[in-house]
mmCIF file of C-alpha atoms in Angstrom:
data_model
loop_
_atom_site.group_PDB
_atom_site.id
_atom_site.type_symbol
_atom_site.label_atom_id
_atom_site.label_comp_id
_atom_site.label_asym_id
_atom_site.label_seq_id
_atom_site.Cartn_x
_atom_site.Cartn_y
_atom_site.Cartn_z
ATOM 1 C CA MET A 607 -99.565 -76.176 -56.141
ATOM 2 C CA GLN A 608 -101.194 -74.689 -59.209
ATOM 3 C CA ILE A 609 -99.387 -71.409 -58.548
ATOM 4 C CA ILE A 610 -96.054 -73.102 -57.724
ATOM 5 C CA ARG A 611 -96.125 -75.177 -60.920
ATOM 6 C CA ALA A 612 -96.998 -72.104 -62.979
ATOM 7 C CA ALA A 613 -94.159 -70.163 -61.332
ATOM 8 C CA GLU A 614 -91.729 -72.966 -62.157
ATOM 9 C CA LYS A 615 -92.655 -72.743 -65.851
ATOM 10 C CA VAL A 616 -92.282 -68.958 -65.921
ATOM 11 C CA PHE A 617 -89.028 -68.962 -63.927
ATOM 12 C CA GLY A 618 -87.685 -71.633 -66.272
ATOM 13 C CA ARG A 619 -88.468 -69.540 -69.353
ATOM 14 C CA ARG A 620 -87.596 -66.093 -68.044
ATOM 15 C CA GLY A 621 -85.381 -66.530 -64.997
ATOM 16 C CA ILE A 622 -86.447 -65.511 -61.502
ATOM 17 C CA ASP A 623 -85.355 -61.872 -61.769
ATOM 18 C CA ALA A 624 -87.075 -61.241 -65.107
ATOM 19 C CA ALA A 625 -90.300 -63.074 -64.258
ATOM 20 C CA SER A 626 -93.189 -60.989 -62.987
ATOM 21 C CA ILE A 627 -96.059 -61.846 -60.681
ATOM 22 C CA ARG A 628 -98.389 -60.850 -63.516
ATOM 23 C CA GLU A 629 -96.838 -63.467 -65.820
ATOM 24 C CA ILE A 630 -97.136 -66.151 -63.157
ATOM 25 C CA ALA A 631 -100.770 -65.273 -62.500
ATOM 26 C CA LYS A 632 -101.503 -65.470 -66.221
ATOM 27 C CA GLU A 633 -99.762 -68.851 -66.490
ATOM 28 C CA ALA A 634 -101.763 -70.148 -63.503
ATOM 29 C CA ASN A 635 -104.961 -68.573 -64.846
ATOM 30 C CA ILE A 636 -105.667 -66.802 -61.567
ATOM 31 C CA ASN A 637 -105.976 -63.275 -60.194
ATOM 32 C CA ILE A 638 -102.697 -61.608 -59.170
ATOM 33 C CA ALA A 639 -104.069 -61.060 -55.673
ATOM 34 C CA MET A 640 -104.143 -64.834 -55.119
ATOM 35 C CA ILE A 641 -100.332 -64.986 -55.257
ATOM 36 C CA SER A 642 -100.004 -62.270 -52.630
ATOM 37 C CA TYR A 643 -102.631 -63.995 -50.488
ATOM 38 C CA TYR A 644 -100.870 -67.386 -50.476
ATOM 39 C CA PHE A 645 -97.201 -66.373 -50.691
ATOM 40 C CA GLY A 646 -96.853 -62.673 -49.860
ATOM 41 C CA SER A 647 -94.000 -62.031 -52.319
ATOM 42 C CA LYS A 648 -92.142 -63.479 -55.289
ATOM 43 C CA ASN A 649 -89.205 -64.416 -53.058
ATOM 44 C CA LYS A 650 -91.481 -66.440 -50.776
ATOM 45 C CA LEU A 651 -92.930 -68.155 -53.843
ATOM 46 C CA VAL A 652 -89.391 -69.048 -54.947
ATOM 47 C CA GLU A 653 -88.636 -70.459 -51.478
ATOM 48 C CA CYS A 654 -91.779 -72.609 -51.586
ATOM 49 C CA LEU A 655 -90.865 -73.934 -55.031
ATOM 50 C CA PHE A 656 -87.385 -74.945 -53.843
ATOM 51 C CA SER A 657 -88.722 -76.451 -50.595
ATOM 52 C CA TRP A 658 -91.212 -78.588 -52.506
ATOM 53 C CA ARG A 659 -88.774 -79.913 -55.105
ATOM 54 C CA ILE A 660 -85.915 -80.467 -52.664
ATOM 55 C CA SER A 661 -87.951 -82.210 -49.954
ATOM 56 C CA VAL A 662 -89.464 -84.669 -52.437
ATOM 57 C CA PHE A 663 -86.072 -85.543 -53.934
ATOM 58 C CA ASN A 664 -84.335 -85.878 -50.563
ATOM 59 C CA ALA A 665 -87.029 -88.288 -49.401
ATOM 60 C CA GLU A 666 -86.468 -90.438 -52.490
ATOM 61 C CA LEU A 667 -82.697 -90.574 -51.938
ATOM 62 C CA GLU A 668 -83.101 -91.401 -48.254
ATOM 63 C CA GLN A 669 -85.447 -94.263 -49.099
ATOM 64 C CA ILE A 670 -82.880 -95.736 -51.500
ATOM 65 C CA SER A 671 -79.942 -95.299 -49.104
ATOM 66 C CA LYS A 672 -81.802 -97.018 -46.231
ATOM 67 C CA ASN A 673 -83.068 -99.955 -48.309
ATOM 68 C CA PRO A 674 -81.479 -103.109 -46.793
ATOM 69 C CA SER A 675 -82.550 -105.403 -49.624
ATOM 70 C CA ILE A 676 -80.196 -104.098 -52.343
ATOM 71 C CA SER A 677 -76.405 -103.952 -52.633
ATOM 72 C CA SER A 678 -74.353 -100.799 -52.185
ATOM 73 C CA PHE A 679 -73.631 -100.657 -55.907
ATOM 74 C CA ASP A 680 -77.322 -101.013 -56.760
ATOM 75 C CA LYS A 681 -78.062 -98.185 -54.333
ATOM 76 C CA LEU A 682 -75.586 -95.928 -56.144
ATOM 77 C CA ARG A 683 -77.019 -96.984 -59.479
ATOM 78 C CA GLU A 684 -80.550 -96.211 -58.272
ATOM 79 C CA ILE A 685 -79.439 -92.813 -56.994
ATOM 80 C CA LEU A 686 -77.765 -92.093 -60.322
ATOM 81 C CA LYS A 687 -81.007 -93.040 -62.095
ATOM 82 C CA LYS A 688 -82.965 -90.750 -59.763
ATOM 83 C CA PHE A 689 -80.618 -87.859 -60.528
ATOM 84 C CA LEU A 690 -80.916 -88.503 -64.250
ATOM 85 C CA ASP A 691 -84.705 -88.798 -64.138
ATOM 86 C CA ARG A 692 -85.056 -85.717 -61.949
ATOM 87 C CA ILE A 693 -82.880 -83.540 -64.142
ATOM 88 C CA LEU A 694 -84.459 -84.715 -67.398
ATOM 89 C CA SER A 695 -88.075 -84.654 -66.209
ATOM 90 C CA ASN A 696 -87.683 -81.395 -64.249
ATOM 91 C CA SER A 697 -85.242 -79.606 -66.522
ATOM 92 C CA GLU A 698 -86.953 -76.267 -65.917
ATOM 93 C CA PHE A 699 -86.337 -76.487 -62.174
ATOM 94 C CA HIS A 700 -82.753 -77.647 -62.717
ATOM 95 C CA ARG A 701 -82.042 -74.561 -64.837
ATOM 96 C CA ILE A 702 -83.706 -72.343 -62.241
ATOM 97 C CA MET A 703 -81.594 -73.872 -59.464
ATOM 98 C CA VAL A 704 -78.321 -73.550 -61.392
ATOM 99 C CA ARG A 705 -78.999 -69.944 -62.398
ATOM 100 C CA GLU A 706 -80.129 -68.815 -58.952
ATOM 101 C CA TYR A 707 -77.454 -70.651 -56.993
ATOM 102 C CA SER A 708 -74.658 -69.306 -59.203
ATOM 103 C CA LYS A 709 -75.646 -65.662 -58.605
ATOM 104 C CA ARG A 710 -73.631 -63.627 -56.113
ATOM 105 C CA ASP A 711 -76.797 -62.034 -54.758
ATOM 106 C CA SER A 712 -79.069 -65.082 -54.792
ATOM 107 C CA ILE A 713 -81.965 -65.310 -52.362
ATOM 108 C CA LEU A 714 -80.445 -66.245 -49.002
ATOM 109 C CA GLU A 715 -83.094 -68.809 -48.097
ATOM 110 C CA VAL A 716 -82.645 -70.489 -51.482
ATOM 111 C CA ASP A 717 -78.894 -70.658 -50.836
ATOM 112 C CA HIS A 718 -79.576 -72.445 -47.547
ATOM 113 C CA LYS A 719 -81.999 -74.893 -49.141
ATOM 114 C CA VAL A 720 -79.683 -75.777 -52.034
ATOM 115 C CA ASN A 721 -76.725 -76.180 -49.676
ATOM 116 C CA ASP A 722 -78.823 -78.437 -47.470
ATOM 117 C CA LEU A 723 -79.794 -80.529 -50.506
ATOM 118 C CA LYS A 724 -76.186 -80.917 -51.622
ATOM 119 C CA MET A 725 -74.940 -81.789 -48.126
ATOM 120 C CA LYS A 726 -77.633 -84.431 -47.649
ATOM 121 C CA ASN A 727 -76.932 -85.899 -51.093
ATOM 122 C CA LEU A 728 -73.235 -86.194 -50.254
ATOM 123 C CA SER A 729 -74.066 -87.727 -46.881
ATOM 124 C CA TYR A 730 -76.271 -90.442 -48.397
ATOM 125 C CA ILE A 731 -73.670 -91.297 -51.045
ATOM 126 C CA ASN A 732 -70.800 -91.344 -48.535
ATOM 127 C CA GLU A 733 -72.725 -93.730 -46.267
ATOM 128 C CA ILE A 734 -73.326 -96.098 -49.183
ATOM 129 C CA ILE A 735 -69.692 -95.971 -50.330
ATOM 130 C CA ASP A 736 -68.432 -96.564 -46.767
ATOM 131 C CA LYS A 737 -70.682 -99.615 -46.413
ATOM 132 C CA GLY A 738 -69.695 -100.980 -49.828
ATOM 133 C CA PHE A 739 -66.016 -100.574 -49.031
ATOM 134 C CA GLN A 740 -66.341 -102.183 -45.589
ATOM 135 C CA ASP A 741 -68.174 -105.153 -47.113
ATOM 136 C CA GLY A 742 -65.501 -105.573 -49.796
ATOM 137 C CA GLU A 743 -67.988 -104.766 -52.563
ATOM 138 C CA PHE A 744 -65.960 -101.693 -53.618
ATOM 139 C CA LYS A 745 -62.199 -101.748 -54.153
ATOM 140 C CA ARG A 746 -61.654 -98.209 -52.931
ATOM 141 C CA LYS A 747 -63.324 -95.695 -50.690
ATOM 142 C CA ALA A 748 -63.923 -92.942 -53.207
ATOM 143 C CA PRO A 749 -65.343 -89.664 -51.877
ATOM 144 C CA ALA A 750 -68.954 -88.864 -52.695
ATOM 145 C CA GLU A 751 -67.740 -85.673 -54.375
ATOM 146 C CA ALA A 752 -66.096 -87.807 -57.082
ATOM 147 C CA VAL A 753 -69.411 -89.496 -57.850
ATOM 148 C CA ILE A 754 -71.219 -86.163 -57.942
ATOM 149 C CA MET A 755 -68.632 -84.401 -60.120
ATOM 150 C CA VAL A 756 -68.090 -87.139 -62.688
ATOM 151 C CA VAL A 757 -71.481 -88.798 -62.899
ATOM 152 C CA ILE A 758 -74.028 -86.174 -61.883
ATOM 153 C CA GLY A 759 -72.023 -83.281 -63.322
ATOM 154 C CA SER A 760 -72.084 -84.831 -66.786
ATOM 155 C CA THR A 761 -75.884 -85.146 -66.666
ATOM 156 C CA SER A 762 -76.211 -81.514 -65.656
ATOM 157 C CA TYR A 763 -73.881 -80.560 -68.509
ATOM 158 C CA PHE A 764 -76.173 -82.235 -71.046
ATOM 159 C CA ILE A 765 -79.237 -80.399 -69.738
ATOM 160 C CA LEU A 766 -77.569 -76.992 -69.719
ATOM 161 C CA ASN A 767 -76.439 -77.572 -73.309
ATOM 162 C CA GLU A 768 -79.631 -79.172 -74.586
ATOM 163 C CA LYS A 769 -79.985 -76.749 -77.509
ATOM 164 C CA THR A 770 -76.560 -77.716 -78.833
ATOM 165 C CA TYR A 771 -77.223 -81.450 -78.610
ATOM 166 C CA LEU A 772 -80.682 -81.208 -80.130
ATOM 167 C CA LYS A 773 -79.042 -79.685 -83.183
ATOM 168 C CA LEU A 774 -76.056 -82.072 -83.148
ATOM 169 C CA TRP A 775 -78.276 -85.157 -82.897
ATOM 170 C CA GLY A 776 -80.936 -83.881 -85.312
ATOM 171 C CA LEU A 777 -83.693 -83.912 -82.685
ATOM 172 C CA SER A 778 -86.554 -81.472 -82.205
ATOM 173 C CA THR A 779 -88.126 -82.122 -78.781
ATOM 174 C CA HIS A 780 -87.062 -82.479 -75.155
ATOM 175 C CA GLU A 781 -88.721 -85.895 -75.068
ATOM 176 C CA GLU A 782 -86.498 -87.142 -77.901
ATOM 177 C CA PHE A 783 -83.478 -85.660 -76.144
ATOM 178 C CA SER A 784 -84.348 -87.419 -72.862
ATOM 179 C CA GLU A 785 -84.837 -90.735 -74.620
ATOM 180 C CA ARG A 786 -81.445 -90.406 -76.321
ATOM 181 C CA ILE A 787 -79.740 -89.732 -72.977
ATOM 182 C CA HIS A 788 -81.406 -92.718 -71.313
ATOM 183 C CA GLU A 789 -80.718 -95.162 -74.120
ATOM 184 C CA GLU A 790 -77.239 -94.163 -75.298
ATOM 185 C CA TYR A 791 -75.517 -92.227 -72.514
ATOM 186 C CA TYR A 792 -76.849 -93.731 -69.284
ATOM 187 C CA PRO A 793 -74.665 -96.859 -69.834
ATOM 188 C CA PHE A 794 -71.582 -94.611 -70.015
ATOM 189 C CA LEU A 795 -72.577 -93.026 -66.704
ATOM 190 C CA ILE A 796 -72.797 -96.486 -65.132
ATOM 191 C CA ASP A 797 -69.329 -97.296 -66.531
ATOM 192 C CA SER A 798 -68.007 -94.082 -64.976
ATOM 193 C CA LEU A 799 -69.550 -95.039 -61.641
ATOM 194 C CA LYS A 800 -67.930 -98.479 -61.792
ATOM 195 C CA ALA A 801 -64.546 -96.927 -62.578
ATOM 196 C CA ILE A 802 -64.737 -94.601 -59.584
ATOM 197 C CA ILE A 803 -65.483 -97.291 -57.019
ATOM 198 C CA GLN A 804 -63.860 -100.373 -58.572
ATOM 199 C CA TYR A 805 -60.613 -99.187 -60.168
ATOM 200 C CA ASP A 806 -57.578 -99.948 -58.043
ATOM 201 C CA GLU A 807 -54.188 -98.986 -59.510
ATOM 202 C CA LYS A 808 -52.443 -101.164 -56.961
#
């Protein structure tokens, strides 16, 4: 885990292609040979990083989606909060994932893992929306893709443009940026979520 966390920091700063095993070893304060011993190659280290982050997040979403004690809307709101917290608290990994997944020649195993993450996310959200619609809690059966694109996409946009908004808002740290998002923009995300599932033009 020490090596994986160090790799995440280096990949976040430099990108996967530009990062070297030497830099990761220096960040982890270990001998280079230790990385080869535990992972074999940089690509395998990347795969382990993605497996770790994705499995933890998927488990959290599954727990929310299967919770019988909260309403469908509260489940969606909790999932939205999880997405927001994950992206803001693990912004380095989010940038790594976006950069790697958008490449034409990305690591094949990473492609599979990210696709699996996205498909599971959509599945959990669709199940919740179906249940909410059947119970009459939601006015329309909106596709999970709409929730992802409008609500989650806007959060991702903020992270990928953090430098611009730090300057626009007169902030200097990521912590200040995260606090601003939570306090001032999270309510707008909830409003967007309500509009998607509650608006009925009929």
